[in-house]
């Protein structure tokens, strides 16, 4: 798997108050930091800046989120909640 984070990629938070929860990468700041959102506590308008070392990158990438970000530059919080719920259910968590 590519070790570099990609927009729309699912992540599992390993450190911080959101530990053990899933989120989606909505922006890449630089080599070390990404912006994540889950559409619930972390809205798209106020994403959380996280160190990549504190995240477990999942092999799945949400095409819905990445295409929405490419086309319009934003994604709805409902869509984020939906894809995360679908992903977590598929993983059995």
PDB file of C-alpha atoms in Angstrom:
ATOM      1  CA  UNK A   1       0.000   0.000   0.000  1.00  0.00           C
ATOM      2  CA  UNK A   2       1.150   3.548  -0.704  1.00  0.00           C
ATOM      3  CA  UNK A   3       2.316   5.090   2.587  1.00  0.00           C
ATOM      4  CA  UNK A   4       1.409   8.605   1.446  1.00  0.00           C
ATOM      5  CA  UNK A   5      -2.006   9.881   2.507  1.00  0.00           C
ATOM      6  CA  UNK A   6      -4.522  10.720  -0.225  1.00  0.00           C
ATOM      7  CA  UNK A   7      -7.600  12.925  -0.231  1.00  0.00           C
ATOM      8  CA  UNK A   8     -10.711  10.858   0.473  1.00  0.00           C
ATOM      9  CA  UNK A   9      -8.749   8.143   2.270  1.00  0.00           C
ATOM     10  CA  UNK A  10     -10.185   6.643   5.442  1.00  0.00           C
ATOM     11  CA  UNK A  11      -8.071   6.871   8.595  1.00  0.00           C
ATOM     12  CA  UNK A  12      -8.338   5.491  12.101  1.00  0.00           C
ATOM     13  CA  UNK A  13      -7.298   8.008  14.762  1.00  0.00           C
ATOM     14  CA  UNK A  14      -4.670   6.549  17.108  1.00  0.00           C
ATOM     15  CA  UNK A  15      -4.004   9.571  19.376  1.00  0.00           C
ATOM     16  CA  UNK A  16      -6.078  12.365  20.908  1.00  0.00           C
ATOM     17  CA  UNK A  17      -9.676  12.714  22.076  1.00  0.00           C
ATOM     18  CA  UNK A  18     -11.022  11.141  18.887  1.00  0.00           C
ATOM     19  CA  UNK A  19      -8.918   8.005  19.479  1.00  0.00           C
ATOM     20  CA  UNK A  20     -10.261   4.786  17.886  1.00  0.00           C
ATOM     21  CA  UNK A  21     -12.699   6.689  15.640  1.00  0.00           C
ATOM     22  CA  UNK A  22     -12.730   6.841  11.850  1.00  0.00           C
ATOM     23  CA  UNK A  23     -12.410   9.968   9.733  1.00  0.00           C
ATOM     24  CA  UNK A  24     -11.677  10.962   6.128  1.00  0.00           C
ATOM     25  CA  UNK A  25      -8.748  13.016   4.846  1.00  0.00           C
ATOM     26  CA  UNK A  26     -10.181  16.219   3.331  1.00  0.00           C
ATOM     27  CA  UNK A  27      -6.881  18.071   2.724  1.00  0.00           C
ATOM     28  CA  UNK A  28      -3.138  17.461   2.781  1.00  0.00           C
ATOM     29  CA  UNK A  29      -1.113  20.198   4.496  1.00  0.00           C
ATOM     30  CA  UNK A  30       2.430  18.859   3.917  1.00  0.00           C
ATOM     31  CA  UNK A  31       4.484  15.669   4.360  1.00  0.00           C
ATOM     32  CA  UNK A  32       3.575  15.346   8.051  1.00  0.00           C
ATOM     33  CA  UNK A  33       0.116  16.832   8.473  1.00  0.00           C
ATOM     34  CA  UNK A  34      -3.344  16.255   7.005  1.00  0.00           C
ATOM     35  CA  UNK A  35      -6.767  17.727   7.707  1.00  0.00           C
ATOM     36  CA  UNK A  36      -9.421  15.188   8.725  1.00  0.00           C
ATOM     37  CA  UNK A  37     -13.182  15.437   9.193  1.00  0.00           C
ATOM     38  CA  UNK A  38     -15.927  12.997  10.128  1.00  0.00           C
ATOM     39  CA  UNK A  39     -19.004  15.128   9.460  1.00  0.00           C
ATOM     40  CA  UNK A  40     -20.137  14.757  13.050  1.00  0.00           C
ATOM     41  CA  UNK A  41     -17.847  16.178  15.762  1.00  0.00           C
ATOM     42  CA  UNK A  42     -15.339  17.315  13.147  1.00  0.00           C
ATOM     43  CA  UNK A  43     -17.274  19.186  10.475  1.00  0.00           C
ATOM     44  CA  UNK A  44     -15.913  19.876   6.989  1.00  0.00           C
ATOM     45  CA  UNK A  45     -15.831  23.622   7.780  1.00  0.00           C
ATOM     46  CA  UNK A  46     -13.587  23.012  10.804  1.00  0.00           C
ATOM     47  CA  UNK A  47     -11.403  19.989  10.049  1.00  0.00           C
ATOM     48  CA  UNK A  48      -8.789  18.760  12.506  1.00  0.00           C
ATOM     49  CA  UNK A  49      -5.103  19.070  11.653  1.00  0.00           C
ATOM     50  CA  UNK A  50      -3.467  15.750  12.516  1.00  0.00           C
ATOM     51  CA  UNK A  51       0.052  14.369  12.350  1.00  0.00           C
ATOM     52  CA  UNK A  52       0.155  11.403   9.953  1.00  0.00           C
ATOM     53  CA  UNK A  53       2.042   9.414  12.616  1.00  0.00           C
ATOM     54  CA  UNK A  54      -1.044   9.618  14.847  1.00  0.00           C
ATOM     55  CA  UNK A  55      -3.270   8.082  12.179  1.00  0.00           C
ATOM     56  CA  UNK A  56      -3.612   4.559  10.826  1.00  0.00           C
ATOM     57  CA  UNK A  57      -4.151   4.921   7.090  1.00  0.00           C
ATOM     58  CA  UNK A  58      -6.774   2.497   5.825  1.00  0.00           C
ATOM     59  CA  UNK A  59      -6.410   0.923   2.368  1.00  0.00           C
ATOM     60  CA  UNK A  60      -9.826   2.218   1.269  1.00  0.00           C
ATOM     61  CA  UNK A  61     -10.424   5.566  -0.423  1.00  0.00           C
ATOM     62  CA  UNK A  62     -13.905   7.057  -0.762  1.00  0.00           C
ATOM     63  CA  UNK A  63     -14.462   7.891  -4.420  1.00  0.00           C
ATOM     64  CA  UNK A  64     -17.579   9.895  -3.470  1.00  0.00           C
ATOM     65  CA  UNK A  65     -15.604  12.232  -1.202  1.00  0.00           C
ATOM     66  CA  UNK A  66     -12.560  12.607  -3.461  1.00  0.00           C
ATOM     67  CA  UNK A  67     -14.655  13.330  -6.573  1.00  0.00           C
ATOM     68  CA  UNK A  68     -16.845  15.801  -4.668  1.00  0.00           C
ATOM     69  CA  UNK A  69     -13.746  17.638  -3.405  1.00  0.00           C
ATOM     70  CA  UNK A  70     -12.253  17.688  -6.904  1.00  0.00           C
ATOM     71  CA  UNK A  71     -15.426  19.006  -8.550  1.00  0.00           C
ATOM     72  CA  UNK A  72     -16.651  21.566  -6.010  1.00  0.00           C
ATOM     73  CA  UNK A  73     -13.814  21.953  -3.501  1.00  0.00           C
ATOM     74  CA  UNK A  74     -16.059  20.807  -0.647  1.00  0.00           C
ATOM     75  CA  UNK A  75     -18.070  17.879   0.636  1.00  0.00           C
ATOM     76  CA  UNK A  76     -21.223  17.784   2.755  1.00  0.00           C
ATOM     77  CA  UNK A  77     -21.070  16.614   6.352  1.00  0.00           C
ATOM     78  CA  UNK A  78     -23.912  14.190   5.621  1.00  0.00           C
ATOM     79  CA  UNK A  79     -21.836  12.547   2.889  1.00  0.00           C
ATOM     80  CA  UNK A  80     -18.870  12.244   5.265  1.00  0.00           C
ATOM     81  CA  UNK A  81     -21.062  10.618   7.931  1.00  0.00           C
ATOM     82  CA  UNK A  82     -22.580   8.273   5.338  1.00  0.00           C
ATOM     83  CA  UNK A  83     -19.289   7.008   3.865  1.00  0.00           C
ATOM     84  CA  UNK A  84     -17.697   6.574   7.319  1.00  0.00           C
ATOM     85  CA  UNK A  85     -20.720   4.641   8.590  1.00  0.00           C
ATOM     86  CA  UNK A  86     -20.672   2.441   5.477  1.00  0.00           C
ATOM     87  CA  UNK A  87     -16.897   1.867   5.823  1.00  0.00           C
ATOM     88  CA  UNK A  88     -17.072   1.039   9.554  1.00  0.00           C
ATOM     89  CA  UNK A  89     -19.978  -1.373   8.929  1.00  0.00           C
ATOM     90  CA  UNK A  90     -18.019  -3.112   6.150  1.00  0.00           C
ATOM     91  CA  UNK A  91     -15.049  -3.482   8.500  1.00  0.00           C
ATOM     92  CA  UNK A  92     -17.340  -4.890  11.186  1.00  0.00           C
ATOM     93  CA  UNK A  93     -16.712  -2.180  13.797  1.00  0.00           C
TER      94      UNK A  93
END
